[in-house]
Coordinates of C-alpha atoms and ligand atoms in Angstrom, one line a residue:
M15 CA 28.2 -27.1 149.2
S16 CA 30.5 -29.4 147.7
K17 CA 29.2 -32.2 145.5
R18 CA 28.0 -35.5 147.3
Y19 CA 28.3 -38.9 145.7
L20 CA 25.8 -41.8 145.5
Y21 CA 26.8 -45.5 144.6
I22 CA 23.8 -47.7 143.9
E23 CA 23.9 -51.4 143.2
T24 CA 20.9 -53.1 141.9
Y25 CA 19.8 -56.6 142.0
G26 CA 16.7 -58.0 140.3
C27 CA 14.1 -57.1 137.8
Q28 CA 13.3 -53.9 135.6
M29 CA 11.1 -52.7 138.4
N30 CA 14.3 -52.5 140.7
E31 CA 16.2 -50.5 138.0
Y32 CA 13.4 -48.1 137.9
D33 CA 13.3 -47.8 141.6
S34 CA 17.3 -47.2 141.7
D35 CA 16.8 -44.3 139.2
R36 CA 13.8 -43.0 141.4
I37 CA 16.2 -42.9 144.5
R38 CA 18.9 -41.2 142.4
T39 CA 16.3 -38.4 141.6
A40 CA 15.1 -38.2 145.3
L41 CA 18.6 -37.6 146.5
D42 CA 19.7 -35.3 143.9
M43 CA 23.3 -36.5 144.4
E44 CA 25.9 -37.1 141.6
A45 CA 26.0 -40.9 140.6
T46 CA 29.3 -42.6 140.8
D47 CA 30.4 -46.3 139.8
D48 CA 33.2 -46.2 142.3
P49 CA 32.1 -47.0 145.9
Q50 CA 35.4 -45.6 147.2
K51 CA 34.2 -42.0 146.1
A52 CA 30.7 -42.4 147.4
D53 CA 29.2 -40.5 150.3
V54 CA 26.1 -42.6 150.4
V55 CA 26.3 -46.3 149.2
I56 CA 22.8 -48.1 148.7
I57 CA 22.1 -52.0 147.7
N58 CA 18.6 -52.2 146.2
T59 CA 17.7 -55.6 146.6
C60 CA 15.3 -58.5 145.4
A61 CA 13.5 -61.1 147.4
I62 CA 11.9 -63.0 144.6
R63 CA 14.1 -66.2 145.1
E64 CA 16.5 -66.9 147.9
K65 CA 19.5 -67.0 145.5
A66 CA 18.6 -63.2 144.6
D67 CA 18.0 -62.5 148.6
Q68 CA 21.4 -64.0 149.5
K69 CA 23.6 -62.3 146.6
A70 CA 22.4 -58.9 147.7
L71 CA 22.9 -59.7 151.5
S72 CA 26.6 -60.9 150.7
S73 CA 27.0 -57.9 148.6
L74 CA 26.4 -55.6 151.8
G75 CA 29.6 -57.3 153.3
K76 CA 31.8 -55.9 150.6
F77 CA 31.2 -52.4 152.3
K78 CA 32.5 -53.4 155.8
H79 CA 35.7 -52.1 155.0
L80 CA 34.9 -49.1 153.4
K81 CA 32.7 -48.1 156.4
S82 CA 35.8 -48.5 158.8
R83 CA 38.0 -46.5 156.7
K84 CA 35.5 -43.8 155.9
P85 CA 32.9 -43.8 159.0
N86 CA 30.9 -41.0 157.3
V87 CA 29.8 -42.9 154.5
L88 CA 26.4 -44.0 155.0
V89 CA 25.4 -47.4 153.8
G90 CA 22.0 -48.5 153.2
V91 CA 19.8 -51.4 152.0
A92 CA 16.6 -50.7 149.9
G93 CA 14.2 -52.9 148.2
C94 CA 12.6 -56.0 148.8
V95 CA 15.1 -57.7 151.1
A96 CA 15.0 -54.6 153.3
Q97 CA 11.2 -54.7 153.5
L98 CA 11.3 -58.5 154.3
Y99 CA 13.9 -58.5 157.1
G100 CA 13.4 -54.9 158.3
D101 CA 15.4 -54.0 161.6
K102 CA 16.7 -57.7 161.6
L103 CA 19.0 -56.2 159.0
L104 CA 20.5 -53.6 161.4
D105 CA 21.0 -56.3 164.1
K106 CA 22.8 -58.7 161.5
V107 CA 24.9 -56.1 159.6
P108 CA 26.8 -53.7 162.1
H109 CA 28.0 -51.4 159.5
L110 CA 24.6 -50.8 157.7
D111 CA 23.2 -47.4 158.6
F112 CA 19.6 -47.4 157.2
V113 CA 16.9 -49.7 155.7
L114 CA 14.5 -48.5 153.1
G115 CA 11.3 -50.5 151.9
P116 CA 10.3 -50.3 148.4
R117 CA 7.3 -48.0 149.1
A118 CA 9.3 -45.5 150.8
I119 CA 11.3 -44.2 148.3
P120 CA 10.0 -40.7 148.4
R121 CA 11.1 -40.6 151.9
V122 CA 14.8 -41.7 151.3
S123 CA 16.2 -38.1 151.6
Q124 CA 14.4 -37.6 154.8
L125 CA 15.6 -41.0 156.1
I126 CA 19.4 -40.0 155.3
S127 CA 19.1 -36.5 157.1
Q128 CA 17.6 -38.4 160.1
V129 CA 20.6 -40.7 160.2
E130 CA 23.1 -38.0 159.5
N131 CA 21.4 -35.5 162.3
S132 CA 20.6 -38.0 165.0
R133 CA 23.9 -40.2 164.3
R134 CA 21.5 -43.3 164.9
R135 CA 20.6 -45.9 162.4
S136 CA 17.2 -45.8 161.2
I137 CA 14.5 -47.8 159.0
E138 CA 11.6 -46.6 157.0
T139 CA 9.3 -49.5 155.7
S140 CA 6.0 -48.1 156.0
F141 CA 3.4 -48.9 153.4
D142 CA 1.1 -46.0 154.1
I143 CA 3.0 -43.6 152.1
E144 CA 0.7 -41.1 149.9
E145 CA 3.3 -39.6 147.8
V146 CA 4.1 -43.2 146.6
F147 CA 4.3 -42.3 142.9
E148 CA 5.6 -38.8 143.3
V149 CA 9.3 -39.3 142.6
E150 CA 10.1 -39.9 138.8
P151 CA 13.3 -41.7 137.9
Y152 CA 16.4 -40.1 136.8
H153 CA 16.9 -40.6 133.1
E154 CA 20.1 -40.9 131.4
E155 CA 20.5 -38.3 128.5
G156 CA 20.2 -40.0 124.8
K157 CA 18.5 -43.2 125.9
V158 CA 16.0 -44.3 123.3
T159 CA 13.8 -46.5 125.7
G160 CA 12.4 -45.8 129.1
F161 CA 10.3 -47.4 131.6
V162 CA 7.0 -45.8 133.3
S163 CA 5.7 -47.5 136.4
I164 CA 1.9 -47.7 136.4
Q165 CA 1.2 -49.7 139.5
Q166 CA 2.8 -50.5 142.7
G167 CA 2.5 -53.9 144.7
C168 CA 0.0 -56.7 143.7
N169 CA -3.1 -58.1 144.8
K170 CA -3.0 -61.7 143.3
M171 CA -1.7 -63.7 146.3
C172 CA -0.1 -66.6 144.2
T173 CA 0.9 -68.9 146.8
Y174 CA 4.6 -68.8 146.0
C175 CA 5.1 -65.1 145.7
I176 CA 6.6 -62.9 148.0
V177 CA 5.8 -59.9 146.3
P178 CA 2.4 -58.6 148.0
Y179 CA 4.2 -59.1 151.3
V180 CA 7.1 -56.7 150.5
R181 CA 5.4 -54.4 148.0
G182 CA 2.1 -54.4 149.4
K183 CA -1.4 -54.1 147.9
E184 CA -1.9 -53.1 144.4
I185 CA -2.1 -49.3 144.0
N186 CA -2.8 -48.0 140.5
R187 CA -1.1 -44.7 139.4
P188 CA -3.3 -41.7 138.3
I189 CA -3.6 -41.4 134.6
H190 CA -2.4 -37.9 134.4
H191 CA 0.9 -38.9 136.3
I192 CA 1.6 -41.8 133.8
L193 CA 1.2 -39.7 130.7
R194 CA 3.1 -36.7 132.4
E195 CA 6.2 -39.0 132.9
A196 CA 5.8 -40.4 129.5
K197 CA 5.8 -37.2 127.9
N198 CA 8.8 -36.0 129.7
L199 CA 10.6 -39.0 128.7
V200 CA 9.7 -38.2 125.0
R201 CA 10.8 -34.7 125.3
K202 CA 14.2 -36.2 126.3
G203 CA 14.4 -38.1 123.2
V204 CA 12.8 -41.3 124.2
K205 CA 11.1 -43.3 121.4
E206 CA 10.0 -46.4 123.2
I207 CA 8.3 -46.8 126.7
T208 CA 7.6 -49.8 128.4
L209 CA 4.7 -49.7 131.0
I210 CA 5.5 -51.7 134.2
G211 CA 3.7 -53.3 137.0
Q212 CA 3.5 -56.5 138.8
T213 CA 0.2 -57.4 136.8
V214 CA 0.4 -54.4 134.4
N215 CA -2.8 -55.2 132.6
S216 CA -5.0 -55.1 135.7
W217 CA -4.5 -51.4 135.9
K218 CA -7.6 -49.6 136.1
M219 CA -8.4 -46.0 137.3
D220 CA -11.4 -43.4 137.2
G221 CA -13.4 -45.7 134.9
Y222 CA -10.2 -46.2 132.5
K223 CA -9.0 -49.7 131.9
F224 CA -5.6 -50.8 130.6
G225 CA -6.9 -51.0 126.9
D226 CA -7.7 -47.4 127.4
L227 CA -4.3 -46.3 128.7
L228 CA -2.6 -48.0 125.8
K229 CA -4.6 -46.0 123.4
M230 CA -3.7 -42.7 125.4
M231 CA -0.1 -43.6 125.3
A232 CA -0.2 -44.0 121.5
D233 CA -1.4 -40.6 121.4
I234 CA 1.8 -39.1 122.8
E235 CA 3.5 -37.4 119.9
G236 CA 6.9 -38.6 119.1
L237 CA 6.4 -41.9 121.0
I238 CA 7.0 -44.5 118.5
R239 CA 6.7 -47.7 120.2
I240 CA 4.9 -49.0 123.4
R241 CA 5.7 -52.2 125.5
F242 CA 4.2 -53.5 128.6
T243 CA 4.9 -56.1 131.2
T244 CA 4.1 -58.2 133.3
S245 CA 0.7 -59.1 131.9
Y246 CA -1.6 -61.5 134.1
P247 CA -3.4 -64.1 132.0
R248 CA -6.8 -63.5 133.6
D249 CA -6.7 -59.9 132.9
V250 CA -6.3 -60.2 129.1
T251 CA -9.3 -58.7 128.0
K252 CA -11.1 -58.1 124.6
K253 CA -10.5 -54.4 124.7
M254 CA -6.9 -55.0 125.7
I255 CA -6.6 -57.2 122.7
E256 CA -8.3 -54.7 120.3
S257 CA -6.2 -51.8 121.4
I258 CA -2.9 -53.7 120.6
K259 CA -4.6 -54.8 117.3
G260 CA -5.8 -51.2 116.3
T261 CA -3.0 -49.2 117.5
R262 CA 0.3 -49.3 115.4
E263 CA 2.5 -48.1 118.1
I264 CA 1.9 -50.9 120.5
C265 CA 4.4 -53.7 119.9
H266 CA 3.3 -57.3 119.1
H267 CA 4.8 -59.0 122.1
I268 CA 3.3 -60.0 125.4
H269 CA 5.0 -61.5 128.5
L270 CA 2.4 -63.8 129.8
P271 CA 3.7 -65.9 132.9
V272 CA 1.8 -69.4 132.9
Q273 CA 3.9 -70.7 135.8
S274 CA 2.9 -74.4 135.2
G275 CA 1.1 -76.6 132.5
S276 CA -0.4 -78.7 135.2
N277 CA -3.9 -77.9 136.5
S278 CA -3.4 -79.3 140.0
V279 CA 0.0 -77.2 140.1
L280 CA -2.0 -74.2 139.1
T281 CA -4.6 -74.6 141.8
T282 CA -2.0 -75.1 144.4
M283 CA -0.5 -72.0 143.1
K284 CA -3.7 -70.1 143.1
R285 CA -3.1 -68.7 139.8
T286 CA -6.9 -68.6 139.1
Y287 CA -6.9 -70.0 135.6
T288 CA -6.5 -73.7 134.0
R289 CA -4.0 -74.7 131.5
E290 CA -7.1 -74.9 128.9
W291 CA -8.2 -71.3 130.0
Y292 CA -4.5 -70.1 129.3
I293 CA -4.2 -71.7 126.0
D294 CA -7.8 -70.2 124.9
T295 CA -6.6 -66.8 125.9
L296 CA -3.5 -67.2 123.7
N297 CA -5.7 -68.5 120.9
R298 CA -7.8 -65.3 121.2
L299 CA -4.7 -63.2 121.0
R300 CA -3.1 -65.0 118.0
D301 CA -6.6 -65.1 116.1
S302 CA -6.6 -61.3 116.4
I303 CA -2.8 -60.6 116.0
P304 CA -1.5 -63.7 114.0
D305 CA 2.1 -62.5 114.7
M306 CA 2.0 -61.8 118.4
A307 CA 5.1 -62.8 120.1
I308 CA 4.6 -64.7 123.3
S309 CA 7.0 -65.1 126.2
T310 CA 6.4 -66.8 129.5
D311 CA 7.7 -67.5 133.1
I312 CA 7.8 -71.1 134.4
I313 CA 8.4 -72.4 137.9
I314 CA 9.8 -75.8 138.1
G315 CA 9.7 -78.0 141.3
F316 CA 6.6 -76.4 143.0
P317 CA 5.5 -78.5 146.0
A318 CA 4.0 -81.8 145.2
E319 CA 4.8 -81.5 141.3
T320 CA 4.9 -85.0 139.8
E321 CA 6.5 -86.3 136.9
E322 CA 3.4 -86.2 135.4
D323 CA 2.8 -82.5 136.3
F324 CA 6.1 -81.8 134.9
D325 CA 5.1 -83.8 131.8
D326 CA 2.0 -81.7 131.4
T327 CA 4.2 -78.5 131.6
M328 CA 6.5 -79.9 128.9
K329 CA 3.6 -80.7 126.6
L330 CA 2.3 -77.0 127.1
L331 CA 5.8 -75.7 125.8
D332 CA 5.3 -77.8 122.7
E333 CA 1.8 -76.9 122.0
V334 CA 2.4 -73.2 122.6
Q335 CA 5.8 -72.8 121.2
F336 CA 6.7 -69.8 123.0
D337 CA 9.1 -67.3 121.5
S338 CA 10.9 -67.4 124.7
A339 CA 10.9 -68.4 128.5
F340 CA 12.3 -67.6 131.6
S341 CA 12.5 -70.7 134.0
F342 CA 13.1 -71.0 137.7
K343 CA 13.6 -73.7 140.2
Y344 CA 10.8 -73.0 142.8
S345 CA 12.3 -71.2 145.9
P346 CA 10.5 -71.3 149.3
R347 CA 9.9 -67.7 150.4
P348 CA 9.4 -66.9 154.1
G349 CA 5.7 -66.2 155.2
T350 CA 4.4 -67.5 151.9
P351 CA 1.5 -70.4 151.9
A352 CA 3.6 -72.5 149.6
A353 CA 6.7 -72.5 151.9
Q354 CA 4.3 -74.2 154.5
L355 CA 3.5 -77.2 152.2
A356 CA 4.6 -80.5 153.3
D357 CA 5.5 -82.0 149.9
Q358 CA 8.6 -80.1 148.8
V359 CA 10.2 -81.4 145.6
P360 CA 13.8 -82.7 146.4
S361 CA 16.3 -80.1 145.1
H362 CA 18.1 -82.5 142.7
V363 CA 14.9 -83.6 141.1
A364 CA 13.9 -80.1 140.4
T365 CA 17.3 -79.2 139.1
G366 CA 17.2 -82.2 136.7
R367 CA 13.6 -81.0 135.3
L368 CA 14.6 -77.3 135.0
A369 CA 17.5 -78.4 133.0
E370 CA 15.3 -80.6 130.7
L371 CA 12.8 -77.8 130.3
Q372 CA 15.3 -75.2 129.4
E373 CA 17.2 -77.5 126.9
F374 CA 13.8 -78.0 125.2
Q375 CA 12.9 -74.3 125.3
R376 CA 16.2 -73.2 123.8
E377 CA 15.5 -75.6 120.7
I378 CA 12.1 -73.8 120.1
T379 CA 13.4 -70.3 120.8
S380 CA 16.5 -71.2 118.4
K381 CA 14.2 -72.7 115.7
K382 CA 11.9 -69.6 115.9
N383 CA 14.9 -67.2 115.5
L384 CA 16.3 -69.3 112.5
R385 CA 12.9 -68.7 110.7
R386 CA 13.4 -65.1 110.8
V387 CA 16.3 -65.5 108.4
G388 CA 15.6 -64.1 105.0
Q389 CA 12.9 -61.9 106.4
I390 CA 12.7 -58.3 106.5
E391 CA 12.2 -56.9 110.3
E392 CA 11.4 -53.3 111.5
V393 CA 14.2 -52.5 114.0
L394 CA 14.4 -49.5 116.5
I395 CA 17.9 -49.0 116.7
E396 CA 18.9 -48.3 120.6
G397 CA 22.6 -47.9 120.4
E398 CA 26.1 -49.4 119.6
S399 CA 26.3 -52.9 120.5
K400 CA 27.8 -53.8 123.8
N401 CA 30.4 -55.8 122.3
D402 CA 31.6 -54.2 119.3
R403 CA 31.2 -50.3 118.6
N404 CA 31.1 -51.2 114.7
W405 CA 27.7 -52.8 115.3
L406 CA 24.3 -51.5 116.3
S407 CA 21.7 -53.1 118.4
G408 CA 18.1 -52.6 118.4
R409 CA 14.8 -54.8 118.9
T410 CA 11.9 -55.9 116.7
T411 CA 8.3 -55.2 117.5
H412 CA 8.3 -59.1 118.8
N413 CA 11.1 -58.1 121.1
R414 CA 13.9 -60.0 119.3
I415 CA 17.6 -58.3 119.6
V416 CA 18.9 -57.5 116.1
N417 CA 22.4 -56.6 115.6
I418 CA 23.7 -54.9 112.3
P419 CA 26.6 -53.1 111.1
G420 CA 26.4 -49.4 111.2
T421 CA 27.2 -46.1 112.8
N422 CA 25.4 -44.3 115.8
D423 CA 23.6 -41.9 113.7
L424 CA 20.8 -44.5 113.2
R425 CA 20.3 -44.5 117.0
G426 CA 16.5 -43.8 117.8
K427 CA 15.5 -44.6 114.1
I428 CA 13.3 -47.3 113.0
I429 CA 15.0 -49.2 110.1
R430 CA 14.3 -52.1 108.0
A431 CA 16.8 -54.8 108.1
S432 CA 17.2 -58.1 106.3
I433 CA 18.0 -60.8 108.7
T434 CA 21.1 -62.9 107.7
E435 CA 21.7 -65.1 110.9
G436 CA 19.6 -66.4 113.6
F437 CA 21.0 -67.4 117.0
Q438 CA 19.9 -68.6 120.6
N439 CA 19.1 -65.1 121.9
S440 CA 19.5 -62.7 119.1
L441 CA 19.5 -62.2 115.2
R442 CA 22.1 -60.6 112.8
G443 CA 20.9 -58.5 109.8
V444 CA 22.0 -55.8 107.5
L445 CA 20.5 -52.5 106.8
I446 CA 18.1 -52.2 103.8
E447 CA 16.7 -48.7 104.5
N448 CA 16.0 -46.0 107.2
I449 CA 12.3 -45.3 107.9
Ligands
LIG513 N1 4.1 -60.4 139.2 C1 4.5 -61.2 138.0 C2 3.8 -62.5 138.1 O1 3.9 -63.5 139.0 O2 2.9 -62.8 137.3 C3 5.9 -61.6 138.1 C4 6.7 -61.9 139.3 S1 8.4 -62.1 139.4 C5 9.1 -60.8 139.6 C6 8.8 -63.0 138.1 C7 8.8 -64.2 138.2 O3 9.5 -65.0 139.1 C8 7.4 -65.0 138.2 O4 6.6 -64.9 137.1 C9 7.6 -66.3 138.9 O5 8.0 -67.1 137.5 C10 9.0 -66.3 139.5 N2 8.8 -66.5 140.7 C11 8.1 -65.7 141.7 N3 8.0 -66.4 143.0 C12 9.0 -67.4 142.9 C13 9.4 -68.3 143.8 N4 9.1 -68.5 145.0 N5 10.3 -69.3 143.2 C14 10.7 -69.4 142.1 N6 10.3 -68.3 141.1 C15 9.5 -67.5 141.4

């Protein structure tokens, strides 16, 4: 049988990158970067904000001409937008052949055969799929870092968030699956694994908690670094902190979305913690692990956010001094409770506040990066820098990108670098020694 080619375009987070790699394994086709060469085209979408969702939909439009020139090419939409709009997408996009929800990835091959055999467009968005963790992602040879999903869906029901509606309730992955996939990656040369889940630290299974899993991961021979994302503030336990503190392989960085510094906004968001509780959690982390790097997510312009609420968020940024922050303008999502709230903040007000907050955080991040100048950092070299082949790029335990001059034989090694310059998003240094 002749080779068949798959073209996938991915939008959104790491979870979607991971899912695209799973689709690649499930279909067992040759990947191509050229849609003109493809037998199957899949757009893997994100629905977290309206912009992401529209971007993905408009990208589908690009394949109209391809489909009319090559009618045998199958065009599909996968991911959260597929789940959100379901068969409405088939009505709206005449050149679309199939719709695949994020939980249904293990069924993608069946779905495509069904479309090809019946010559009818088809949809698979069931949540009730037992083999949900069965398909492991395709792994590109030579990569130093990899992801392992430990959880699907989310149980938290934050009022702004579409995730529980499009990815379903939380399902935790069995421990032997997680360790098997992690060991496979290490066998292929991976040195650093990031455990991923919507609220990764709420993982528990068969009497084991997230802190236990971290320690078991650290026992994998050849795995030198472990990261995890995204953590939920209420699920940062004493055991988890002790595991990070007591296990050399676990990186000293946590991504802990706070979303807002105002208690009234946090209550309407149903985040289940207060500003004081969040700060106390960071204090517990920093008391145990003084160099712990902390990054966060913030939503600006949530319904009824006043100037005072916004000011509370700015004060929180000042007090906490996050190493970095992702901040977003609130985007009402269909079917979520917050989208029904009457008091939506005018767009121009939210845009102004967001710009102010981002400028303030940029200053904090730059100041923190500049403070690393003159220090010695341990860096795991991931490969050549994207912009210049004479430079190597890697990360510190605190998740800071470091670029050093050097050659690719250092890829996959931990080196000591002396930091010479600090920028907004990265550091620059020189090699001291290979360890
Ligand atoms: N499950 C994680 C959590 O909320 O803790 C991450 C979910 S999401 C992929 C990443 C970030 O997008 C969230 O932390 C939040 O800041 C942002 N986000 C989620 N829903 C949003 C919305 N409706 N409007 C704007 N930002 C949103």
